[in-house]
Coordinates of C-alpha atoms and ligand atoms in Angstrom, one line a residue:
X1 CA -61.5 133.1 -86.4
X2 CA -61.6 135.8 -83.9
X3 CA -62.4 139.6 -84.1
X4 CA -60.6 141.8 -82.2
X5 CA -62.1 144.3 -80.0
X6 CA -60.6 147.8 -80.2
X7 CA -62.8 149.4 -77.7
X8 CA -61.8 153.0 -77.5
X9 CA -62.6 153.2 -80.9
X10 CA -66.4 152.2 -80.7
X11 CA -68.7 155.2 -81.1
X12 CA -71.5 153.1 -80.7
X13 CA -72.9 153.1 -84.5
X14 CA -74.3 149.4 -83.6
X15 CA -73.9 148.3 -87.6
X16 CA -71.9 145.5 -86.3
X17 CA -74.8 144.2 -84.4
X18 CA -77.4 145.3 -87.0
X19 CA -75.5 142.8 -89.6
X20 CA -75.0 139.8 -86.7
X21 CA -76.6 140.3 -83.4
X22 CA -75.8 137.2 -82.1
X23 CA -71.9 137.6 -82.6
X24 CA -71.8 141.6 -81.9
X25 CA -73.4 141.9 -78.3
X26 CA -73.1 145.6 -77.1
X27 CA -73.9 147.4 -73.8
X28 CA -76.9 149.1 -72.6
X29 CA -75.2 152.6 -74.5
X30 CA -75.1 150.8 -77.7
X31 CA -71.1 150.2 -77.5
X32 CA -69.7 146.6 -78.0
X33 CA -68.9 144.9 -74.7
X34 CA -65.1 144.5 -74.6
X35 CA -63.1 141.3 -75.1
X36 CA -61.9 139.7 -78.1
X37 CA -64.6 137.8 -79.8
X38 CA -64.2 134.0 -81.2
X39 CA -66.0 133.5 -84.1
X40 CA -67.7 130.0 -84.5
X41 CA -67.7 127.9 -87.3
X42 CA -69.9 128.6 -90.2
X43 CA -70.2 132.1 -89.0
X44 CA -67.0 133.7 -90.5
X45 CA -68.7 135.1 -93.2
X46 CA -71.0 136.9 -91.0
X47 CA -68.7 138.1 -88.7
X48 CA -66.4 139.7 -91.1
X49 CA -69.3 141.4 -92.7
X50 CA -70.1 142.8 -89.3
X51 CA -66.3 143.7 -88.5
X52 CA -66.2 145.7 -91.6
X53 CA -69.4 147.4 -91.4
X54 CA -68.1 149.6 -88.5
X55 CA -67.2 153.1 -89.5
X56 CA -64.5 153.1 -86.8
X57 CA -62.9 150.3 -87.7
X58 CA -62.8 149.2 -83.9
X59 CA -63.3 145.4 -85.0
X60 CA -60.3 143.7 -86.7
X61 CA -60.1 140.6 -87.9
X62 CA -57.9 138.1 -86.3
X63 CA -56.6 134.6 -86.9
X64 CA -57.7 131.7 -84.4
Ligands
F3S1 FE1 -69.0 150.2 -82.1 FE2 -68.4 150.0 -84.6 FE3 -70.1 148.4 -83.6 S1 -68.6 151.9 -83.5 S2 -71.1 149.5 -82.0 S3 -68.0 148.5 -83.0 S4 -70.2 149.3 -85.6

């Protein structure tokens, strides 16, 4: 799986990283550091929580 990282939507809420710090990794300003983001095994669940905890909707889900 892979989340898809619409950066010039992030505001820099940071409830992405709240829910999965270790998959949401943002900047020294609180905004998520750009790229796409692939999404290990076993940690799909996690990530999508995270992708849909942001107000923005800056993080969309994507297929591998
Ligand atoms: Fe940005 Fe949304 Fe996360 S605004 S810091 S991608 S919760």
């Amino acid at each position: 799986m892979r989340i898809i990282v619409q950066n010039s939507k992030c505001q820099g809420h940071a409830r992405c990283a709240a829910q999965a710090p270790d998959i949401f990794k943002l900047d020294e300003d609180g905004y998520i550091l750009s790229g796409d983001i692939e999404v290990a095994e076993g940690q799909e669940l996690l990530a999508s929580r995270g992708a849909r905890s942001c107000p923005e909707r800056a993080l969309e889900l994507g297929r591998a």
